[in-house]
Amino acid sequence: MDVTPSAIAVDAGGSSTRAVVVSRDGNCGAVIRGGPGNPVADPDRAAATIAQVCAAASGASTQRPHLVVATVAGILSRDFPQLPPALAHQGLPSRVVMVSDLLGAYFSGTTAPEGSVLIVGTGAVAARVTGGRLSAVRDGLGWLLGDDGSGFWIGHQVARAVAADLDGRGPATTLTSRVLAGLDDVVRRSGLRTPDLAALLTWSQTRPPVELARFAVMAAGEAERDPVAASICGRAAEYALATLASLPGTEEGPVVMGGSVLGEGSPVGRQVYACLGARARRVSDGVAGAAMLAIRELGGSTDDASLARVVQALRG
Amino acid sequence: MDVTPSAIAVDAGGSSTRAVVVSRDGNCGAVIRGGPGNPVADPDRAAATIAQVCAAASGASTQRPHLVVATVAGILSRDFPQLPPALAHQGLPSRVVMVSDLLGAYFSGTTAPEGSVLIVGTGAVAARVTGGRLSAVRDGLGWLLGDDGSGFWIGHQVARAVAADLDGRGPATTLTSRVLAGLDDVVRRSGLRTPDLAALLTWSQTRPPVELARFAVMAAGEAERDPVAASICGRAAEYALATLASLPGTEEGPVVMGGSVLGEGSPVGRQVYACLGARARRVSDGVAGAAMLAIRELGGSTDDASLARVVQALRG
């Protein structure tokens, strides 16, 4: 049994939860993955999921972690008191450090104590890090009030553009056939409307609005040949950059970019990356940052070499 | 007992239902009002409401109507088979003519067999009338896919502008204090967000999205002094005019304007009215048009003098 002090690092997001045991000197165990750990909708269930994933990570390690460092989505505007008892219930350490998943993403891309992070997935949020802590946040307000340029926003613009095309109010777009092919079987009642428009209307009336985010990938796919798709992606990139620019002090330090809409294959990601230049660093998730925060809590070294080693180990 | 052939004319909309008995020669009984008669959400309840209002209108008249003419919201893309049996249940005539409320609004403003109608209330829709029947419709697709420039659209833009102001991403606007004063008591949790922004966020997460339409009146109230509100109202007017312009043949004939957003006190209504010039006619509801359709069914005269008499009688 290794006696170097160690911790469980866990990154709990809206689509998955990942945990790993990390020692003070940066040795990492196996990364364990589980279901969604965002506590906004159902905190009890999220806490149970996170605790199960942590227990599996602990079981897969030869180390005996005495600390849990959790980076958690959705805790900016609410507490998450359900997590510590759920961890205790799994026989895990009672000492829990819980911070926003924005810090997990940020420290997955940099060791700088000051900088910015921009995450554009289904939602869109930017934050400033000062002295290693969050000092300001912009947007992340949800699809109704904000999330400018997010996957939901893009998908919503796609759906409205397709509706306008089918309705004779907007320009023809290749997005229309893509979206119609993606609808499940729906009743195509029409009357004075075309059957395709009636189908889209019925679909929209029977699904939660947030499902429109699934059309975002179609905008990315059509952006090189369809002006409507290109315009939507261009506006999304402008929104993301404007949200970033509204942070105090954001012209200084690195900018860590995360989220599916800012990925390498995305025209939005390419445009944002091109504007930010050498300051930009892409990350694919936040578990490396959670591990770096855990090493910091354990008193280990958190320099660039440590981050590179952790990132390398988590890939392996 | 008057033996001139007569009918019950009823206009069933999303906020109220109005019915009146009208004779072939244009004599009108008392107008009876009742609750919402839009069948989209609950067709059985809407049918019962409409039948009750019709029964009350029949009871308030010395005539014995042998026909019901109903102009009904929301029947463009669905049937409404619940209405005839509900009318029969009230002992009302079994002969029922049912058409879209767009025709009720249209014939409240003109007797021309060809023209256009533009209704902007909580939703937004335009339609073309040819040979006295609906020949084309644009938008009216609901808040998620369409309703460009509608009361929902305006209210949504207001909420997003206020969120951006409070979040430091958008310009200051006088709408912010108006909206905050209109929120009910909500928990003002904040963290890195201002308490006001947290309150707006909580409000938006606990209400149906369509309630954002309540902020539309604030945009109208601030439009003369606040550039953000003026911009929202100006864009709403442009959307309404673009929807109208997308109808085939819409440059010919009168344009009947209805709905709260196009009312005389509204900056959106003033802008649309100014663009349309002498072709525009404002109507406040569709019961006069339902009465004119009933007179037509009864074989009576439906010239401009008849319309003027009906409108006058319904006001009295």
XYZ file of C-alpha atoms in Angstrom:
632
model
C 0.000 0.000 0.000
C 1.384 3.381 -1.115
C 1.490 5.840 1.785
C 2.039 9.057 -0.173
C -0.899 11.371 0.682
C -3.555 11.082 -1.978
C -7.017 12.315 -2.896
C -9.949 11.453 -5.103
C -10.365 14.095 -7.819
C -13.820 14.121 -9.409
C -15.291 16.311 -12.147
C -19.094 16.185 -12.169
C -20.793 17.578 -15.255
C -24.148 17.545 -16.961
C -23.359 14.651 -19.284
C -20.880 12.568 -17.270
C -18.831 12.295 -14.076
C -15.159 11.289 -14.046
C -13.031 10.447 -11.008
C -9.404 9.484 -10.410
C -7.185 8.944 -7.392
C -4.155 11.227 -7.468
C -1.194 11.358 -5.108
C 0.652 14.445 -3.831
C 3.478 13.752 -6.290
C 1.102 13.449 -9.236
C 0.674 9.727 -9.682
C -2.772 8.971 -11.092
C -4.889 5.835 -10.885
C -7.450 4.696 -13.440
C -10.077 7.215 -14.558
C -13.583 5.959 -13.746
C -16.582 7.335 -15.626
C -20.244 7.458 -14.660
C -23.502 9.244 -15.398
C -24.436 12.919 -15.069
C -23.428 14.629 -11.831
C -24.995 18.059 -12.279
C -27.016 18.597 -9.091
C -29.421 21.237 -10.447
C -32.307 18.951 -11.409
C -31.930 16.187 -8.797
C -29.224 16.796 -6.169
C -29.795 13.522 -4.302
C -29.330 11.475 -7.431
C -26.312 13.538 -8.541
C -24.689 13.082 -5.117
C -25.256 9.320 -5.242
C -23.789 9.103 -8.754
C -20.716 11.148 -7.841
C -20.139 9.081 -4.703
C -20.417 5.805 -6.653
C -17.915 6.991 -9.252
C -15.547 8.133 -6.485
C -15.862 4.784 -4.703
C -15.023 2.943 -7.920
C -11.981 5.179 -8.483
C -10.835 4.522 -4.920
C -11.330 0.779 -5.352
C -9.260 0.826 -8.538
C -6.295 2.421 -6.759
C -3.604 1.060 -4.459
C -3.625 4.354 -2.570
C -5.852 5.233 0.353
C -7.193 8.724 -0.381
C -8.009 10.903 2.620
C -9.577 13.826 0.768
C -12.126 14.376 -2.023
C -11.783 17.324 -4.393
C -14.917 17.756 -6.500
C -15.422 20.199 -9.360
C -19.181 20.334 -9.849
C -21.434 21.876 -12.519
C -24.285 24.144 -11.447
C -23.094 25.044 -7.936
C -22.459 28.719 -8.673
C -25.943 29.701 -7.576
C -26.814 26.952 -5.105
C -25.276 24.798 -2.375
C -24.832 21.048 -2.720
C -25.078 19.760 0.866
C -26.111 16.312 -0.377
C -22.586 15.436 -1.541
C -20.608 15.002 1.723
C -23.086 12.539 3.313
C -23.302 10.577 0.032
C -19.502 10.259 0.021
C -19.506 9.198 3.699
C -22.177 6.621 2.880
C -19.682 5.028 0.470
C -17.004 4.953 3.199
C -15.059 7.720 1.497
C -13.087 10.491 3.243
C -15.158 13.006 5.145
C -12.964 15.893 4.058
C -14.506 17.293 0.858
C -13.404 20.348 -1.091
C -16.100 21.394 -3.560
C -15.649 24.081 -6.220
C -17.252 25.045 -9.522
C -16.541 22.888 -12.566
C -15.312 26.108 -14.195
C -12.179 25.781 -12.052
C -11.790 22.128 -13.076
C -11.866 23.157 -16.734
C -9.557 26.124 -16.140
C -6.864 24.156 -14.326
C -7.027 21.405 -16.939
C -5.546 23.939 -19.359
C -3.198 26.091 -17.323
C -1.377 26.490 -14.005
C -1.589 30.297 -14.116
C -3.325 31.678 -11.019
C -4.913 34.435 -13.162
C -6.725 33.941 -16.441
C -10.107 33.243 -17.983
C -12.188 30.252 -18.931
C -14.861 30.065 -21.636
C -17.135 27.016 -21.818
C -19.620 26.690 -24.667
C -21.554 23.434 -24.743
C -25.334 23.204 -24.424
C -24.962 26.377 -22.327
C -22.407 29.190 -22.476
C -20.465 30.721 -19.596
C -17.238 32.635 -19.041
C -15.393 33.190 -15.785
C -12.365 35.017 -14.485
C -9.872 33.306 -12.182
C -7.865 35.473 -9.791
C -5.487 34.076 -7.187
C -6.592 30.587 -8.180
C -10.271 31.254 -7.388
C -13.291 32.362 -9.398
C -13.578 36.136 -9.165
C -16.266 36.870 -11.777
C -18.699 34.983 -13.978
C -20.677 36.060 -17.044
C -23.732 34.446 -18.619
C -24.423 30.771 -17.869
C -27.980 32.018 -17.314
C -29.807 29.189 -19.089
C -31.461 28.998 -22.485
C -34.324 31.348 -21.719
C -32.432 34.337 -20.295
C -28.945 33.859 -21.695
C -26.515 31.193 -22.957
C -25.729 33.483 -25.891
C -24.030 31.547 -28.671
C -24.443 28.176 -26.914
C -25.412 24.846 -28.436
C -29.005 25.556 -27.442
C -28.826 29.013 -28.997
C -27.398 27.598 -32.235
C -29.970 24.793 -32.365
C -32.784 27.256 -31.680
C -31.604 29.536 -34.491
C -31.403 26.495 -36.785
C -34.980 25.488 -35.942
C -36.278 29.045 -36.481
C -34.392 29.368 -39.773
C -35.815 26.063 -40.992
C -39.329 27.086 -39.900
C -38.947 30.414 -41.754
C -37.686 28.596 -44.872
C -40.622 26.164 -44.853
C -43.019 29.034 -44.091
C -41.858 31.161 -47.031
C -40.591 33.901 -44.699
C -36.873 33.202 -44.853
C -34.160 32.146 -47.275
C -33.799 28.553 -48.450
C -31.189 26.666 -46.445
C -29.640 23.221 -46.634
C -30.345 22.967 -42.918
C -33.985 22.263 -43.757
C -33.439 18.804 -45.188
C -30.983 17.976 -42.385
C -33.457 18.936 -39.680
C -36.413 17.214 -41.331
C -34.390 14.021 -41.664
C -33.629 14.228 -37.948
C -37.234 14.411 -36.784
C -38.774 11.272 -35.435
C -42.059 10.155 -36.902
C -44.644 12.798 -36.211
C -48.104 13.380 -37.564
C -47.837 15.581 -40.645
C -51.106 17.494 -40.408
C -51.050 20.518 -42.587
C -54.104 22.459 -43.764
C -52.675 25.735 -45.072
C -49.178 24.769 -43.943
C -46.841 22.410 -45.731
C -46.661 18.894 -44.251
C -42.966 19.462 -43.451
C -43.691 22.636 -41.510
C -46.553 20.922 -39.714
C -44.188 18.094 -38.777
C -41.588 20.479 -37.371
C -44.304 22.336 -35.461
C -45.676 19.150 -33.934
C -42.170 18.041 -33.004
C -41.436 21.349 -31.270
C -44.691 21.223 -29.328
C -44.063 17.761 -27.924
C -40.419 18.036 -26.784
C -38.664 19.984 -24.055
C -37.205 23.175 -25.614
C -33.668 22.195 -24.597
C -33.773 19.364 -27.170
C -33.299 22.008 -29.859
C -29.610 21.879 -28.923
C -29.373 18.699 -30.985
C -29.610 20.812 -34.163
C -26.379 22.660 -33.300
C -24.219 20.002 -34.903
C -26.134 20.494 -38.170
C -25.167 24.162 -38.266
C -21.532 23.151 -37.811
C -21.857 20.568 -40.572
C -23.399 22.969 -43.099
C -21.411 26.122 -42.264
C -18.946 25.773 -45.138
C -21.574 25.631 -47.869
C -24.764 27.200 -46.507
C -24.891 30.952 -45.790
C -27.663 30.604 -43.211
C -25.653 28.028 -41.236
C -22.488 30.105 -41.617
C -24.261 33.186 -40.295
C -25.580 31.306 -37.256
C -22.114 29.920 -36.448
C -20.503 33.331 -36.967
C -22.945 34.999 -34.599
C -22.407 32.254 -32.027
C -18.647 32.914 -32.123
C -19.222 36.665 -31.750
C -21.485 36.060 -28.758
C -18.919 33.774 -27.112
C -16.152 36.339 -27.614
C -18.393 39.162 -26.330
C -19.230 37.191 -23.189
C -15.506 36.590 -22.626
C -14.694 40.251 -23.289
C -17.235 41.396 -20.693
C -15.168 39.843 -17.887
C -13.043 42.291 -15.901
C -9.337 41.967 -16.697
C -9.867 39.339 -19.354
C -7.250 40.807 -21.678
C -4.599 39.393 -19.302
C -3.553 35.766 -18.967
C -4.490 32.525 -20.690
C -7.992 31.690 -21.916
C -9.008 28.076 -21.424
C -11.690 26.951 -23.905
C -13.956 23.978 -23.319
C -17.295 22.538 -24.381
C -18.461 20.793 -27.550
C -19.237 24.018 -29.437
C -15.626 25.190 -29.013
C -14.095 21.869 -30.097
C -11.518 21.528 -32.864
C -14.009 20.298 -35.440
C -16.417 23.178 -34.869
C -16.434 26.350 -37.010
C -17.388 28.291 -33.877
C -14.383 26.885 -32.040
C -12.067 27.686 -34.956
C -13.283 31.291 -35.114
C -12.930 31.850 -31.366
C -9.528 30.135 -31.303
C -8.296 32.259 -34.211
C -9.337 35.473 -32.440
C -7.640 34.546 -29.159
C -4.356 33.444 -30.721
C -1.578 32.192 -28.466
C -3.563 32.847 -25.304
C -6.064 30.064 -26.059
C -5.790 26.513 -24.673
C -8.369 23.873 -25.460
C -9.417 21.284 -22.906
C -11.697 18.303 -23.398
C -12.878 17.971 -19.803
C -12.160 19.063 -16.241
C -10.808 15.981 -14.514
C -7.156 17.017 -14.992
C -7.989 20.345 -13.335
C -9.716 18.566 -10.472
C -6.564 16.454 -10.057
C -4.379 19.584 -10.056
C -6.611 21.161 -7.398
C -6.279 17.955 -5.377
C -2.468 18.042 -5.655
C -2.551 21.668 -4.478
C -4.711 20.677 -1.465
C -2.213 17.871 -0.697
C 0.692 20.343 -0.762
C 2.267 18.961 -3.943
C 3.786 20.767 -6.877
C 1.369 22.365 -9.350
C 3.755 23.702 -11.955
C 3.501 23.252 -15.720
C 5.513 20.019 -15.614
C 3.040 18.557 -13.087
C 0.082 19.514 -15.269
C 1.733 17.943 -18.318
C 2.364 14.727 -16.341
C -1.232 14.590 -15.078
C -2.690 15.216 -18.519
C -0.425 12.518 -19.952
C -1.334 10.049 -17.188
C -5.079 10.619 -17.617
C -4.803 9.988 -21.351
C -3.000 6.661 -20.801
C -90.825 36.520 -31.327
C -88.921 37.863 -34.325
C -89.066 35.399 -37.227
C -86.292 36.865 -39.380
C -83.654 34.111 -39.866
C -80.889 34.552 -37.343
C -77.657 32.981 -36.123
C -75.332 32.965 -33.146
C -71.999 34.511 -34.072
C -69.174 33.613 -31.697
C -65.501 34.573 -31.694
C -63.429 32.230 -29.532
C -59.940 33.422 -28.678
C -57.145 32.663 -26.265
C -58.129 35.279 -23.700
C -61.932 35.494 -24.102
C -64.967 34.312 -26.044
C -67.695 36.683 -27.266
C -71.061 35.731 -28.767
C -74.022 37.638 -30.176
C -77.257 36.740 -31.963
C -77.481 38.448 -35.345
C -80.361 38.426 -37.840
C -80.157 38.251 -41.612
C -80.847 41.985 -41.824
C -78.095 42.824 -39.343
C -79.969 43.315 -36.084
C -77.742 42.356 -33.144
C -78.604 41.207 -29.653
C -76.482 41.725 -26.556
C -72.835 40.681 -26.705
C -72.065 38.009 -24.097
C -68.507 37.462 -22.922
C -66.881 34.419 -21.361
C -63.537 32.773 -20.722
C -60.878 31.533 -23.153
C -62.139 29.449 -26.078
C -58.865 28.453 -27.741
C -59.087 24.658 -28.099
C -55.349 23.944 -28.390
C -54.636 23.158 -24.731
C -57.987 21.666 -23.635
C -60.536 21.219 -26.454
C -63.275 19.788 -24.216
C -63.111 22.730 -21.862
C -62.949 25.233 -24.739
C -65.996 23.630 -26.378
C -67.962 23.794 -23.117
C -67.029 27.460 -22.609
C -67.981 28.432 -26.161
C -71.298 26.578 -25.886
C -72.120 28.282 -22.589
C -71.399 31.730 -24.007
C -73.510 30.917 -27.085
C -76.388 29.707 -24.891
C -76.265 32.920 -22.883
C -76.280 35.004 -26.068
C -79.276 33.033 -27.358
C -81.110 33.475 -24.066
C -80.510 37.243 -24.168
C -82.161 37.523 -27.599
C -85.788 37.587 -28.748
C -84.718 35.720 -31.898
C -84.508 31.973 -32.345
C -81.165 31.327 -34.056
C -80.950 28.243 -36.274
C -77.225 28.393 -37.088
C -73.954 28.908 -35.223
C -71.014 30.629 -36.923
C -67.830 30.265 -34.863
C -64.500 31.912 -35.540
C -62.017 29.938 -33.446
C -58.350 30.441 -32.543
C -55.914 27.597 -33.098
C -57.906 25.519 -35.608
C -55.575 26.087 -38.541
C -53.589 22.950 -37.782
C -56.132 20.791 -35.995
C -59.828 19.879 -36.031
C -62.223 20.817 -33.255
C -64.815 18.014 -33.296
C -65.722 18.720 -29.654
C -67.636 21.902 -30.503
C -70.785 20.652 -32.321
C -71.779 18.152 -29.584
C -71.105 20.773 -26.888
C -73.463 23.180 -28.693
C -76.099 20.445 -29.075
C -75.759 19.711 -25.340
C -76.864 23.314 -24.699
C -79.896 22.867 -26.985
C -78.336 25.087 -29.634
C -78.660 24.655 -33.410
C -76.946 21.606 -34.852
C -75.809 23.496 -37.926
C -72.337 24.864 -37.123
C -69.987 26.727 -39.445
C -66.484 26.857 -38.005
C -63.617 28.919 -39.445
C -60.331 30.371 -38.236
C -60.460 33.412 -35.971
C -58.240 35.088 -38.585
C -61.378 35.419 -40.736
C -63.322 36.835 -37.794
C -60.675 39.507 -37.345
C -60.427 40.169 -41.085
C -64.174 40.680 -41.627
C -64.370 42.882 -38.551
C -62.340 45.412 -40.525
C -63.409 45.063 -44.147
C -65.962 43.561 -46.511
C -63.393 43.124 -49.296
C -63.211 39.477 -50.439
C -59.454 39.865 -50.990
C -56.983 41.342 -48.557
C -54.682 40.516 -45.667
C -54.861 40.267 -41.906
C -52.031 40.710 -39.410
C -52.557 39.750 -35.770
C -49.830 40.435 -33.212
C -50.751 39.627 -29.631
C -48.947 37.063 -27.500
C -48.306 35.339 -30.856
C -47.887 36.755 -34.360
C -49.568 35.563 -37.554
C -50.477 36.945 -40.965
C -52.922 35.508 -43.478
C -54.186 36.200 -46.971
C -57.897 36.152 -47.751
C -58.957 35.306 -51.310
C -62.573 34.911 -52.369
C -63.597 35.362 -48.748
C -61.535 32.400 -47.539
C -58.070 31.960 -46.093
C -55.664 31.189 -48.925
C -52.288 31.467 -47.173
C -50.902 31.864 -43.663
C -47.489 32.902 -42.417
C -45.922 32.373 -38.983
C -48.232 31.740 -36.032
C -45.772 28.961 -35.236
C -45.564 29.491 -31.483
C -42.919 31.107 -29.309
C -40.251 28.478 -29.824
C -40.206 28.251 -33.646
C -41.718 31.568 -34.688
C -44.071 34.335 -33.514
C -41.505 36.855 -34.734
C -42.170 40.286 -33.245
C -44.987 39.009 -30.998
C -45.707 39.934 -27.396
C -43.775 36.839 -26.330
C -40.876 37.783 -28.588
C -40.812 41.325 -27.190
C -41.050 40.108 -23.589
C -38.292 37.566 -24.191
C -36.024 40.237 -25.662
C -36.790 42.454 -22.671
C -35.860 39.662 -20.231
C -32.625 38.891 -22.097
C -31.692 42.580 -22.288
C -32.295 42.984 -18.552
C -30.264 39.826 -17.807
C -27.399 41.147 -19.970
C -27.559 44.542 -18.221
C -27.434 42.941 -14.752
C -24.691 40.559 -15.916
C -22.444 43.334 -17.225
C -22.691 42.036 -20.793
C -25.167 44.552 -22.209
C -26.038 48.244 -22.064
C -27.837 49.750 -19.101
C -31.571 50.039 -19.709
C -34.501 51.515 -17.813
C -36.273 48.219 -18.479
C -34.206 46.679 -15.686
C -35.906 48.503 -12.839
C -39.320 47.950 -14.442
C -38.784 44.205 -14.753
C -37.286 43.817 -11.270
C -40.247 45.671 -9.770
C -42.552 43.251 -11.571
C -41.037 40.082 -10.142
C -42.856 38.417 -7.312
C -40.917 37.609 -4.174
C -38.186 35.170 -5.039
C -35.137 33.983 -3.159
C -32.247 36.283 -4.013
C -29.331 33.836 -3.830
C -26.281 35.248 -5.469
C -22.721 34.047 -4.936
C -20.772 35.620 -7.815
C -23.956 37.041 -9.332
C -25.792 40.151 -8.176
C -28.881 39.479 -6.063
C -31.051 41.121 -8.745
C -29.723 38.834 -11.460
C -30.145 35.819 -9.201
C -33.758 36.883 -8.587
C -34.495 37.176 -12.313
C -32.836 33.807 -12.909
C -34.882 32.100 -10.203
C -38.059 33.697 -11.566
C -37.340 32.466 -15.074
C -36.645 28.933 -13.853
C -39.924 28.627 -11.989
C -42.417 29.993 -14.559
C -43.662 28.778 -17.915
C -41.658 30.564 -20.649
C -44.802 32.096 -22.145
C -45.114 34.312 -19.044
C -42.274 36.405 -20.454
C -44.938 38.011 -22.664
C -45.928 40.061 -19.645
C -42.762 42.157 -20.103
C -43.902 43.323 -23.573
C -45.908 46.193 -22.146
C -42.745 47.456 -20.396
C -40.958 47.748 -23.752
C -43.886 49.784 -25.079
C -43.823 52.000 -21.993
C -40.085 52.727 -22.175
C -39.679 52.976 -25.954
C -39.738 56.774 -26.083
C -36.867 57.250 -23.649
C -34.818 54.047 -23.583
C -32.772 53.018 -26.639
C -32.843 49.314 -25.733
C -36.654 49.319 -25.488
C -36.925 51.392 -28.683
C -34.715 48.932 -30.539
C -36.799 45.951 -29.383
C -40.058 47.641 -30.455
C -38.556 48.692 -33.785
C -37.387 45.168 -34.532
C -40.815 43.789 -33.569
C -42.461 46.149 -36.089
C -39.983 45.109 -38.779
C -40.714 41.444 -38.087
C -44.474 42.004 -38.274
C -44.144 43.851 -41.583
C -41.805 41.162 -42.978
C -44.267 38.419 -42.045
C -47.037 40.375 -43.782
C -44.848 41.007 -46.836
C -44.100 37.288 -47.195
C -47.755 36.567 -48.050
C -48.478 36.088 -51.750
C -50.336 39.068 -53.254
C -50.258 41.061 -50.047
C -49.557 44.334 -51.824
C -53.206 44.296 -52.967
C -56.250 45.087 -50.858
C -56.815 46.180 -47.261
C -54.713 45.028 -44.314
C -56.668 44.398 -41.142
C -54.535 44.776 -37.988
C -55.444 43.211 -34.665
C -53.900 42.117 -31.373
C -52.613 44.011 -28.359
C -49.145 44.644 -29.771
C -50.665 46.464 -32.784
C -53.034 48.606 -30.691
C -53.196 52.396 -30.908
C -51.185 52.950 -27.745
C -48.329 50.700 -28.858
C -45.173 51.997 -30.570
C -45.110 48.778 -32.607
C -48.676 49.390 -33.781
C -47.900 53.008 -34.656
C -44.870 51.996 -36.732
C -46.742 49.242 -38.617
C -49.768 51.514 -39.157
C -47.557 54.311 -40.483
C -45.928 51.941 -42.995
C -49.210 50.567 -44.283
C -50.909 53.934 -44.695
C -54.490 54.052 -45.995
C -54.658 50.271 -46.487
C -54.577 49.608 -42.728
C -57.685 49.066 -40.615
C -57.483 48.388 -36.908
C -59.896 46.031 -35.171
C -60.215 45.307 -31.486
C -61.698 41.839 -31.770
C -63.346 39.409 -34.203
C -66.977 39.246 -33.101
C -68.125 41.769 -35.732
C -66.469 39.613 -38.400
C -68.139 36.497 -37.014
C -71.460 38.365 -37.234
C -70.741 39.379 -40.852
C -69.916 35.766 -41.718
C -73.218 34.744 -40.088
C -75.160 37.313 -42.120
C -73.494 35.964 -45.257
C -74.515 32.411 -44.318
C -78.084 33.656 -43.750
C -78.135 35.237 -47.212
C -78.190 38.832 -45.977
C -76.316 41.865 -47.241
C -72.615 42.095 -46.344
C -71.725 45.472 -47.825
C -69.833 48.279 -46.115
C -73.038 49.798 -44.737
C -73.910 46.456 -43.085
C -70.481 46.218 -41.495
C -70.757 49.782 -40.198
C -74.196 48.987 -38.698
C -72.943 45.790 -37.046
C -69.850 47.469 -35.607
C -72.051 50.290 -34.284
C -74.583 47.856 -32.796
C -71.891 45.806 -31.049
C -70.407 48.915 -29.474
C -73.754 50.004 -28.006
